[in-house]
Short mmCIF file of C-alpha atoms in Angstrom, two decimals:
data_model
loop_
_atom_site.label_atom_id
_atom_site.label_comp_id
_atom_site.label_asym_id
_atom_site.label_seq_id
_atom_site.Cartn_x
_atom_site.Cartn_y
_atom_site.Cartn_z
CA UNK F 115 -8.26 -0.99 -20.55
CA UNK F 116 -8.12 -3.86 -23.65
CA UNK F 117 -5.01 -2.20 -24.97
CA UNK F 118 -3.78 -2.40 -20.92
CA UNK F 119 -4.52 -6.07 -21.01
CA UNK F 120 -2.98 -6.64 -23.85
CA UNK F 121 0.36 -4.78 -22.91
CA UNK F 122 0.27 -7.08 -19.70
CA UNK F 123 -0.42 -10.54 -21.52
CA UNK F 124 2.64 -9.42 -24.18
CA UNK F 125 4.88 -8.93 -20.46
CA UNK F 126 4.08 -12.18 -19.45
CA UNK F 127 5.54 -14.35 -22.43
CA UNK F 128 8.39 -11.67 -22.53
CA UNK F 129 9.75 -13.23 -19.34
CA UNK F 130 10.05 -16.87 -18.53
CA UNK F 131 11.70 -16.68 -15.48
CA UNK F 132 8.05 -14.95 -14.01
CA UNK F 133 5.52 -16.74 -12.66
CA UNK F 134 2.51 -14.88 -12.98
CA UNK F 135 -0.18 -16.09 -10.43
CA UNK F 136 -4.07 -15.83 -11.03
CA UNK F 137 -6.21 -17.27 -8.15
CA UNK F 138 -9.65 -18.01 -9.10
CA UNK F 139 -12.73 -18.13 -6.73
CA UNK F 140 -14.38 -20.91 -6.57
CA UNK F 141 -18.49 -20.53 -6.22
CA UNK F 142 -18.42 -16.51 -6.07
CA UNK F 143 -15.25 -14.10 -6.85
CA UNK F 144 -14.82 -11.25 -4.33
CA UNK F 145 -11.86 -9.29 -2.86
CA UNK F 146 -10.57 -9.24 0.57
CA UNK F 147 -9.30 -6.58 2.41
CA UNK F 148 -7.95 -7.30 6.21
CA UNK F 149 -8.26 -4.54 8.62
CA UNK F 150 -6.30 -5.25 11.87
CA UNK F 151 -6.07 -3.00 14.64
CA UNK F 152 -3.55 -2.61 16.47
CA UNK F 153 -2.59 -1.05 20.08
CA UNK F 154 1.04 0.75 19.44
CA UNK F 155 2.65 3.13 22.33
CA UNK F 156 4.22 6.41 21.74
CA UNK F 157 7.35 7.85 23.11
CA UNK F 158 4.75 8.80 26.59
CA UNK F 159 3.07 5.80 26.68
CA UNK F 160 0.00 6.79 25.13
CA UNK F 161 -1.36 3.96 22.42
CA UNK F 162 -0.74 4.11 18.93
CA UNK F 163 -3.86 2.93 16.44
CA UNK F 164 -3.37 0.11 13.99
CA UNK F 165 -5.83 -1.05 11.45
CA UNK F 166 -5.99 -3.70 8.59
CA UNK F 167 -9.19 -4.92 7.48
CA UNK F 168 -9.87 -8.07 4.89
CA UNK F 169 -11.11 -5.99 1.97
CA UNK F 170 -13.95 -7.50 -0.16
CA UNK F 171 -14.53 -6.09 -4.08
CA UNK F 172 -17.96 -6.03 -4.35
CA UNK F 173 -20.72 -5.00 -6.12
CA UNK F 174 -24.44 -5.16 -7.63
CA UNK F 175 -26.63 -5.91 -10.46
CA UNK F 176 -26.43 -3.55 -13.01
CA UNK F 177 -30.13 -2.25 -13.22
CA UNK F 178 -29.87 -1.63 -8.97
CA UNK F 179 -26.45 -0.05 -9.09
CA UNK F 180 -27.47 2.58 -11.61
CA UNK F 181 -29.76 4.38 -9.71
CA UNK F 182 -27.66 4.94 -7.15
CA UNK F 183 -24.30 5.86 -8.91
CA UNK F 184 -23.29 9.58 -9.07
CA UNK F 185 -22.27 9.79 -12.60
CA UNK F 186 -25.43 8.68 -15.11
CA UNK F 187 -22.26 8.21 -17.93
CA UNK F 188 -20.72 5.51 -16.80
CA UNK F 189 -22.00 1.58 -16.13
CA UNK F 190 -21.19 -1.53 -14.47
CA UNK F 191 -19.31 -3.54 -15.92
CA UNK F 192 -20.50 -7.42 -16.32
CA UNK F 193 -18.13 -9.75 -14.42
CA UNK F 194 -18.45 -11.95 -17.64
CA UNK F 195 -16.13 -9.38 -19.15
CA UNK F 196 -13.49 -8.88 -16.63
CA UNK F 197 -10.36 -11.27 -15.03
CA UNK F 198 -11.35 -12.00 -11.54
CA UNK F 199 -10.91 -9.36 -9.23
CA UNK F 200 -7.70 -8.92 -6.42
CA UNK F 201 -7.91 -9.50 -2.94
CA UNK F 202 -6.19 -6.33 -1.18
CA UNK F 203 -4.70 -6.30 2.33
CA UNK F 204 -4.23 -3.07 3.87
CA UNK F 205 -1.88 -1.67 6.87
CA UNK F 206 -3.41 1.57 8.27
CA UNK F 207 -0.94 2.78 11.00
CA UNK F 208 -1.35 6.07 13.05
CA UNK F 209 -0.39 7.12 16.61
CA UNK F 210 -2.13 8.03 19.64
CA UNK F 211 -4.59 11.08 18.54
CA UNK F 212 -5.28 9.49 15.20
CA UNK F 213 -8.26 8.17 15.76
CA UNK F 214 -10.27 10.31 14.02
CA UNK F 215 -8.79 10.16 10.99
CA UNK F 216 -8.02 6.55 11.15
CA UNK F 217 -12.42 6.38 11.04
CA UNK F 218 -11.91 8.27 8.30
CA UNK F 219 -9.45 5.89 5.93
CA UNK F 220 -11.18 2.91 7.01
CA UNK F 221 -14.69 4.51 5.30
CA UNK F 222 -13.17 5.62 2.27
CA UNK F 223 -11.66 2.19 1.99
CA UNK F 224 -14.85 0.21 3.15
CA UNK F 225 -16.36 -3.18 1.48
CA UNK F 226 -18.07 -5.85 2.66
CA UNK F 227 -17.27 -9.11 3.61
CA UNK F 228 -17.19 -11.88 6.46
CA UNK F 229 -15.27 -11.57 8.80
CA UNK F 230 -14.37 -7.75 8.35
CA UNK F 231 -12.69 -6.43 11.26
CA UNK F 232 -10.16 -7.52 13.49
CA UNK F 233 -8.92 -6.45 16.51
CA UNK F 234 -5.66 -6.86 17.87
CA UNK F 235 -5.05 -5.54 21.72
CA UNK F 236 -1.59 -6.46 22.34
CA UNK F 237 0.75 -3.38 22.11
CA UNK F 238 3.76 -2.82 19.87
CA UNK F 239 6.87 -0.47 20.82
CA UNK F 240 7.49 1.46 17.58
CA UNK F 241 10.02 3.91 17.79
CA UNK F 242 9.98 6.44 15.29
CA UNK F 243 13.58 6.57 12.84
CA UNK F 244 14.12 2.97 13.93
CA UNK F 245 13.36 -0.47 13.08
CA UNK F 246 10.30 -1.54 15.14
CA UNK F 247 8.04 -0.26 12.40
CA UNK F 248 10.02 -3.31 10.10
CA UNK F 249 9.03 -5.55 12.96
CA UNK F 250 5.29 -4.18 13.57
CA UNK F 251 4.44 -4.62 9.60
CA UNK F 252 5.86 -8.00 9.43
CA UNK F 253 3.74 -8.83 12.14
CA UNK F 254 0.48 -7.38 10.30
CA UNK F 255 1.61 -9.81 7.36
CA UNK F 256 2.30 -12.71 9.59
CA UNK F 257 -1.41 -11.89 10.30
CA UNK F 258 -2.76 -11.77 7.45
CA UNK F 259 -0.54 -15.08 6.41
CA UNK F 260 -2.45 -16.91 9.56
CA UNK F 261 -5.55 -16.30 9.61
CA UNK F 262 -6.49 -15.67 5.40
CA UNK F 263 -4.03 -15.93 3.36
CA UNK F 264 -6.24 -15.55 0.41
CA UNK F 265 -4.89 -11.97 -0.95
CA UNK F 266 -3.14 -10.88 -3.36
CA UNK F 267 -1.16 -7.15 -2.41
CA UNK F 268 -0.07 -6.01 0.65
CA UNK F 269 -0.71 -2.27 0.68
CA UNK F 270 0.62 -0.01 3.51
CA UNK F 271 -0.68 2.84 4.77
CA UNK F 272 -0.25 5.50 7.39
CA UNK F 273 -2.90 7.77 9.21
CA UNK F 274 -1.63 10.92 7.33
CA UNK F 275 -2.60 9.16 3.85
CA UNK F 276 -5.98 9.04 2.30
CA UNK F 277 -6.76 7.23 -1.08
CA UNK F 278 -7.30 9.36 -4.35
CA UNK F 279 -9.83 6.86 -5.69
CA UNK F 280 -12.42 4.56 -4.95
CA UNK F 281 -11.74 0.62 -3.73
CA UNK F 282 -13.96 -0.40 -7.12
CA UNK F 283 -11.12 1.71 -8.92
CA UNK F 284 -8.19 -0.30 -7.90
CA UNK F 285 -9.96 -3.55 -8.22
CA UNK F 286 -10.96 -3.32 -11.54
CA UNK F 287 -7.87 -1.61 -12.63
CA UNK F 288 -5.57 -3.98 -10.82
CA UNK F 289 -7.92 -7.02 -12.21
CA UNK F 290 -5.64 -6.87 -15.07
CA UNK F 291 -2.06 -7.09 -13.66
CA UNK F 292 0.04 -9.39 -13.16
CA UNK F 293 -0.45 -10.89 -9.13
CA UNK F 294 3.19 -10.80 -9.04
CA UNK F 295 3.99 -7.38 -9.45
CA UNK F 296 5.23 -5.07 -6.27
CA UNK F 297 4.96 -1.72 -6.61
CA UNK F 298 7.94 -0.51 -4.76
CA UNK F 299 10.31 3.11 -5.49
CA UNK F 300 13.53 1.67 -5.56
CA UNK F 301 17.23 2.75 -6.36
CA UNK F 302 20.69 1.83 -5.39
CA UNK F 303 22.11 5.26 -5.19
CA UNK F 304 21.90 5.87 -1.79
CA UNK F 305 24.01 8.88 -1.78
CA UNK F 306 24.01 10.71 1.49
CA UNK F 307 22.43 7.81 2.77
CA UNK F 308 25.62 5.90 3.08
CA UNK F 309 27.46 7.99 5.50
CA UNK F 310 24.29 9.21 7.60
CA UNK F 311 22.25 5.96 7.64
CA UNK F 312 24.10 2.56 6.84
CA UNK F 313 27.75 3.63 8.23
CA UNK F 314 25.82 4.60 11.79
CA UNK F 315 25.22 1.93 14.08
CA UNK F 316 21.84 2.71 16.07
CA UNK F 317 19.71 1.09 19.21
CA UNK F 318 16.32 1.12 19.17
CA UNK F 319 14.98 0.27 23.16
CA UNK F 320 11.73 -0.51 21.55
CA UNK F 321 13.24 -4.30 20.91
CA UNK F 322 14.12 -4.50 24.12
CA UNK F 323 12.68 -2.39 27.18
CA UNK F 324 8.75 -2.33 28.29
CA UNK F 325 8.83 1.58 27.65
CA UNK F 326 9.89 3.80 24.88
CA UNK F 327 12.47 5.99 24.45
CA UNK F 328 14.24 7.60 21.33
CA UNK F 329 17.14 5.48 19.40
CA UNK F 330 20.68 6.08 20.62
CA UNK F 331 24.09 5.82 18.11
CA UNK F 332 26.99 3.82 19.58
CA UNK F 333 30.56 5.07 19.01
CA UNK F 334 32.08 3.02 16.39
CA UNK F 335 31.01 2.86 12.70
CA UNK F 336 30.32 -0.10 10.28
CA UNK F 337 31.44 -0.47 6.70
CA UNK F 338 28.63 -1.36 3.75
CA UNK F 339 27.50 -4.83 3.29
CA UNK F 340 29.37 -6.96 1.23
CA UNK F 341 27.44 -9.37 1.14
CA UNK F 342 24.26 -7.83 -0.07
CA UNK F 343 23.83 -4.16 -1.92
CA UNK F 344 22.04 -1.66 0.01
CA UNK F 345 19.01 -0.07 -1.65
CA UNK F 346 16.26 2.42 -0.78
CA UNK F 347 13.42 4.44 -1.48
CA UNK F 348 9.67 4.87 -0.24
CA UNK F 349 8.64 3.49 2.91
CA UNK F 350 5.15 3.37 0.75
CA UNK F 351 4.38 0.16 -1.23
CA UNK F 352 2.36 -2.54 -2.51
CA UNK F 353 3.78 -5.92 -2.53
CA UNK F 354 3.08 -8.89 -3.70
CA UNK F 355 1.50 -12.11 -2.13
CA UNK F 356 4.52 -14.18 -2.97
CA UNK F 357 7.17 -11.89 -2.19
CA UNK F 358 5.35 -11.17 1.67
CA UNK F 359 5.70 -15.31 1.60
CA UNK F 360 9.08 -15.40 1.09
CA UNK F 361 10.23 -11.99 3.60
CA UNK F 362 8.27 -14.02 6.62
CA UNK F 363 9.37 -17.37 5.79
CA UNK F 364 12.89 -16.66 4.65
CA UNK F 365 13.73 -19.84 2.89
CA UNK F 366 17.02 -19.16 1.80
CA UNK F 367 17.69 -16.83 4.96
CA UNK F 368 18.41 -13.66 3.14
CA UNK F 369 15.54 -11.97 4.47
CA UNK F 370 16.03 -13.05 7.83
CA UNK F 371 20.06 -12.07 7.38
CA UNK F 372 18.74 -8.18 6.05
CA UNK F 373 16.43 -7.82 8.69
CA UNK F 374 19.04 -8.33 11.54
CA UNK F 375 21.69 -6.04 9.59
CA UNK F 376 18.51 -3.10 9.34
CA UNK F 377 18.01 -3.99 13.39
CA UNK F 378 20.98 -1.25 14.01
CA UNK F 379 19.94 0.80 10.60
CA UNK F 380 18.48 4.34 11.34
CA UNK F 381 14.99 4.98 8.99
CA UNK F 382 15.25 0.62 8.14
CA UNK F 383 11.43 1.15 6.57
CA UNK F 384 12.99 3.22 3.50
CA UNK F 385 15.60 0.22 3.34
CA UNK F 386 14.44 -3.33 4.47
CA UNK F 387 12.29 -4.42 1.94
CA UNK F 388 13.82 -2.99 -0.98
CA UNK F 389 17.24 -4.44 -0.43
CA UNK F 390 15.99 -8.00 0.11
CA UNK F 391 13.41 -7.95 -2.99
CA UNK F 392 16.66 -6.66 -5.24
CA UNK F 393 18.69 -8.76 -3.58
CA UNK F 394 16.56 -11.93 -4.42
CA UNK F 395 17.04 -13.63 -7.73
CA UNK F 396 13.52 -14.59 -7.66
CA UNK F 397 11.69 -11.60 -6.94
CA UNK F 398 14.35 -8.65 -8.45
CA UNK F 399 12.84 -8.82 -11.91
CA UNK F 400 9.05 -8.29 -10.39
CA UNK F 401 9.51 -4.61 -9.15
CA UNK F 402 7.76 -1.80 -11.12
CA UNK F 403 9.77 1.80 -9.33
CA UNK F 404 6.35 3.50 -7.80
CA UNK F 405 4.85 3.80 -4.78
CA UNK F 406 1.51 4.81 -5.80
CA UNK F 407 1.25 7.76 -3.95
CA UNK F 408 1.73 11.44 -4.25
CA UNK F 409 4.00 13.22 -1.90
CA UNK F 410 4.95 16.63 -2.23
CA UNK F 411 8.29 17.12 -0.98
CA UNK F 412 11.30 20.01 -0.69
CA UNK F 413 14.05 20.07 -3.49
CA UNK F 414 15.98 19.02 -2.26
CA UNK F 415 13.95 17.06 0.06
CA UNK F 416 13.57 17.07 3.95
CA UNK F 417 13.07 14.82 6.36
CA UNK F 418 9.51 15.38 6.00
CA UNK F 419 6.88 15.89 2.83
CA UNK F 420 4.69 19.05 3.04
CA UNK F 421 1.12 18.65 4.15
CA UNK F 422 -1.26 18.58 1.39
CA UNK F 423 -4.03 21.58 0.95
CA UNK F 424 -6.85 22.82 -1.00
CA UNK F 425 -3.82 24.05 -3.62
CA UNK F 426 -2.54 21.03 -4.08
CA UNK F 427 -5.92 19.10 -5.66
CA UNK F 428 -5.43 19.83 -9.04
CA UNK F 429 -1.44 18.17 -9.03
CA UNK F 430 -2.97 15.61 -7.40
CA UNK F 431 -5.70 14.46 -9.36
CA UNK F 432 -2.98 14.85 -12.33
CA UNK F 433 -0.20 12.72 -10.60
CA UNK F 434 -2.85 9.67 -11.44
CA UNK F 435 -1.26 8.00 -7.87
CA UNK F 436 -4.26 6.06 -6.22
CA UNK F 437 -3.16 7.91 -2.28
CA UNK F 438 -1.70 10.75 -1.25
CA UNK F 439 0.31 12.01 1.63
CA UNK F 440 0.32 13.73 4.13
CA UNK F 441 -2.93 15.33 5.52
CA UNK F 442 -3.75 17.30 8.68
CA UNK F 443 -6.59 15.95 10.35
CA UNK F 444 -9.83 17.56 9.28
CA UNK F 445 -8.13 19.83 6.76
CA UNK F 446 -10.66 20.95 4.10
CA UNK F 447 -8.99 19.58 0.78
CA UNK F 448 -10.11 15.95 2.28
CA UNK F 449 -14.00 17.00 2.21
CA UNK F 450 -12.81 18.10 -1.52
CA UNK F 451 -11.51 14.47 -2.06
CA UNK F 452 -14.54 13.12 -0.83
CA UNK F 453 -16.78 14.93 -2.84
CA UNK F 454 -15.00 15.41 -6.41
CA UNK F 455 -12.97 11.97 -6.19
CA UNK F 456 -14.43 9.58 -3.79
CA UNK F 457 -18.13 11.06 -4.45
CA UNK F 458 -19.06 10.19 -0.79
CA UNK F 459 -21.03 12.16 1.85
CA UNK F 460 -19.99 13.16 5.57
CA UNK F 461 -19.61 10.02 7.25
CA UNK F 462 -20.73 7.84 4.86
CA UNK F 463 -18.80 4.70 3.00
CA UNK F 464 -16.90 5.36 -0.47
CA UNK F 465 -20.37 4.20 -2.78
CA UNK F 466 -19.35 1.12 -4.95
CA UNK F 467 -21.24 -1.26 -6.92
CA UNK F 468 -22.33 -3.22 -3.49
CA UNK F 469 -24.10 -0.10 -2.52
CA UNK F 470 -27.99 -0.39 -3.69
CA UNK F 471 -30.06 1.93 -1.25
CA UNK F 472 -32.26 4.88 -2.69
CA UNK F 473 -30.06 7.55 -0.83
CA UNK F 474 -33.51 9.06 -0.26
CA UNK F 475 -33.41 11.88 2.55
CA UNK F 476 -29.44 11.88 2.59
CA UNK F 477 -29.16 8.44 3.94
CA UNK F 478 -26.36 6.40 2.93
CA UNK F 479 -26.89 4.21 0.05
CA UNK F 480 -23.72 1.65 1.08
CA UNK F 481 -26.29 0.61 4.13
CA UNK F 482 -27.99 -1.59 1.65
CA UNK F 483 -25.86 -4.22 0.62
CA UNK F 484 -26.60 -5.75 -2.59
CA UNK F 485 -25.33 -8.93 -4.64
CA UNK F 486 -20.93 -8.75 -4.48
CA UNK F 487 -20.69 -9.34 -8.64
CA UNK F 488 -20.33 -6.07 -10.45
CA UNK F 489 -17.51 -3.23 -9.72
CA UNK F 490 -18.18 -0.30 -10.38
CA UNK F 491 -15.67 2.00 -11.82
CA UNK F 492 -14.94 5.72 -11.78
CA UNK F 493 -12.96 8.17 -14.08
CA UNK F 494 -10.34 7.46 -11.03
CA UNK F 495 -9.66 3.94 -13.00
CA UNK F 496 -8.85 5.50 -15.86
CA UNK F 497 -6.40 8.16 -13.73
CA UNK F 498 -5.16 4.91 -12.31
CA UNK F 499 -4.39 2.78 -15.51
CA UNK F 500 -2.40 5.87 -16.74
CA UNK F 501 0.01 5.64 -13.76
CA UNK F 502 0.48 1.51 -14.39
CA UNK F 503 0.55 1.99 -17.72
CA UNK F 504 3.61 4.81 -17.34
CA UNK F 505 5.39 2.57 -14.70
CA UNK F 506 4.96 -0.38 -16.78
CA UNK F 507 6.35 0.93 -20.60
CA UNK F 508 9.51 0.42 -21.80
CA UNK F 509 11.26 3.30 -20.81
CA UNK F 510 10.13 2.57 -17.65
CA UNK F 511 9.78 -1.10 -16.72
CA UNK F 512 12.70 -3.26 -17.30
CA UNK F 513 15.46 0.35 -16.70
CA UNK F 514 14.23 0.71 -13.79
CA UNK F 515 14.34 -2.52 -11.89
CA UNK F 516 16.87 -3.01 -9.30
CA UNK F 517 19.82 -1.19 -10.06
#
């Protein structure tokens, strides 16, 4: 991780126009992670699940923690020898049925901190192909913006995903990057994409009526932009504290500009955010082209990835990627996750260094919350160091940015 440090210190003085930004905690340093849950409606009426939670890195003393960790190898690591530690805000969407496996995400993404959990009644119309799922995760940020602004990455997520490593993991491994970076799969060759997607002009109800139905095409046709270039990619990412500033505030009205043009754009999630971050002068040269996740998909690909099973652990666990998508509820390669990856029991938190009960009798150790100072990393930090540290090299980095 020294020689990843270094690599990342060396990318700093490389480029002056970046402004790399470290918060430090004052008094204690933790992470926060914002869980918000929110009431959606499907195409029947039914409610769709939401959930972001503030999302706290913490951890124990070192001679608690070990008695409790699963692997007697590794250690704690003193906070004396790390940066300080990211605050992560998560998006967790999922639709009516998805409850279950919602429960499940929000475990295996679990830390403590005050307040933890909030709930937001008030339903959202999000139509599926158009852009009221733009709309519904700006209004997650706006959240988060309000009421504690005090993170560092945005990080969406959907029911169907389910993270690859633990939360102590990506805090320690993201301890050492830049706060500026967004993790984003980007290109400009949009291909197909052009005729089928930005030529189209679509209407999504859910702006407008009190009940869903599907999106409708009008008639006449639309030429590209001009006045920005069209980009796409993942509708997966982690982005940056700065760069969620600038798509809610808008201050020179680009992002306000892109999000009407993607109001009529069919699939705008695989298009909004990655034209207005290339399109910005400020925030182009901050993208690294991944979207953390592993996806198995069709070559050539369809509409939809395949869903992940028991065969595909092993091409997981070697894609490095910190999630993975998509899951059936309950299918068996999750329990596999839990216990190889995640090394957490039925219904129990992810174990991190916060966790300092006995475990005696099966009983979970995370009930016993200890002193929020130490992480506690995994072999999945060094998976996940791998992946930044492949995104982030020179055949990589700077080739792959916004064009």
């Amino acid at each position: 991780m020294k020689k990843l440090k270094n690599y990342y210190m060396h990318l700093r003085h490389q480029s002056m126009e970046r402004k790399w930004i470290f918060p430090l905690a004052i008094g204690s340093i933790f992470s926060l992670f914002l869980l918000f849950l929110t009431t959606l409606t499907s195409l029947d009426g039914s409610p769709l699940l939401q959930f972001h939670q503030y999302f706290s890195s913490s951890a124990t003393t070192a001679a608690a923690a070990a008695s409790i960790f699963v692997e007697s190898k590794l250690r704690p690591i003193p906070i004396s020898s790390l940066p300080p530690p990211p605050r992560l805000a998560y998006l967790i969407s999922g639709s009516a049925g998805d409850g279950a496996m919602l429960h499940r995400t929000l475990q295996a993404l679990y830390h403590p901190v005050q307040p933890n959990v909030r709930m937001i009644t008030k339903a959202n119309l999000v139509t599926y192909r158009g852009p009221t799922m733009v709309a519904n995760t700006l209004h997650a940020a706006a959240i988060l913006l309000k009421e504690c602004g005090d993170w560092d990455w945005f990080i969406n997520l959907s029911a169907a995903d389910y993270p690859l490593v633990t939360q102590d993991d990506m805090l320690h491994t993201f301890s050492y990057l830049p706060r500026d970076l967004n993790f984003i799969d980007h290109t400009s060759d949009i291909g197909w994409k052009e005729f089928q997607r930005a030529k189209p002009v679509i209407i999504d109800p859910g702006l407008y009526m009190t009940k869903k139905s599907d999106v409708f095409w009008i008639t006449q046709r639309r030429s590209v932009p001009s006045a920005f270039k069209l980009f796409t990619g993942s509708a997966w990412m982690a982005l940056s504290r700065p760069f969620i500033d600038y798509c809610i505030w808008g201050w020179d009205n680009l992002p306000r500009t892109v999000l009407m043009y993607y109001a009529n754009f069919i699939s705008s999630p695989e298009g909004y955010f990655h034209t207005v971050i290339c399109n910005a002068h400020e925030f182009r040269n901050t993208t690294v082209n991944g979207d953390l996740h592993f996806i198995s998909w069709d070559n050539p690909p369809k509409q939809h990835p395949h869903y992940l099973t028991v065969d595909d652990m092993q091409r997981m666990v070697d894609s490095n990627a910190p999630f993975a998508r998509k899951f059936h509820h309950d299918e068996p390669v999750l329990d596999k996750i839990d216990t190889e990856l995640l090394f957490r029991g039925r219904d129990m938190l992810i174990p991190g260094g916060w966790c300092i009960g006995n475990g005696e009798n099966g009983t979970d150790p995370c009930l016993v919350v200890g002193n929020i100072t130490v992480l506690r990393p995994t072999a999945g930090a060094k998976r996940l160091e791998k992946l930044i540290s492949s995104l982030l090299s020179e055949d990589n980095f700077r080739p792959r940015q916004c064009i």
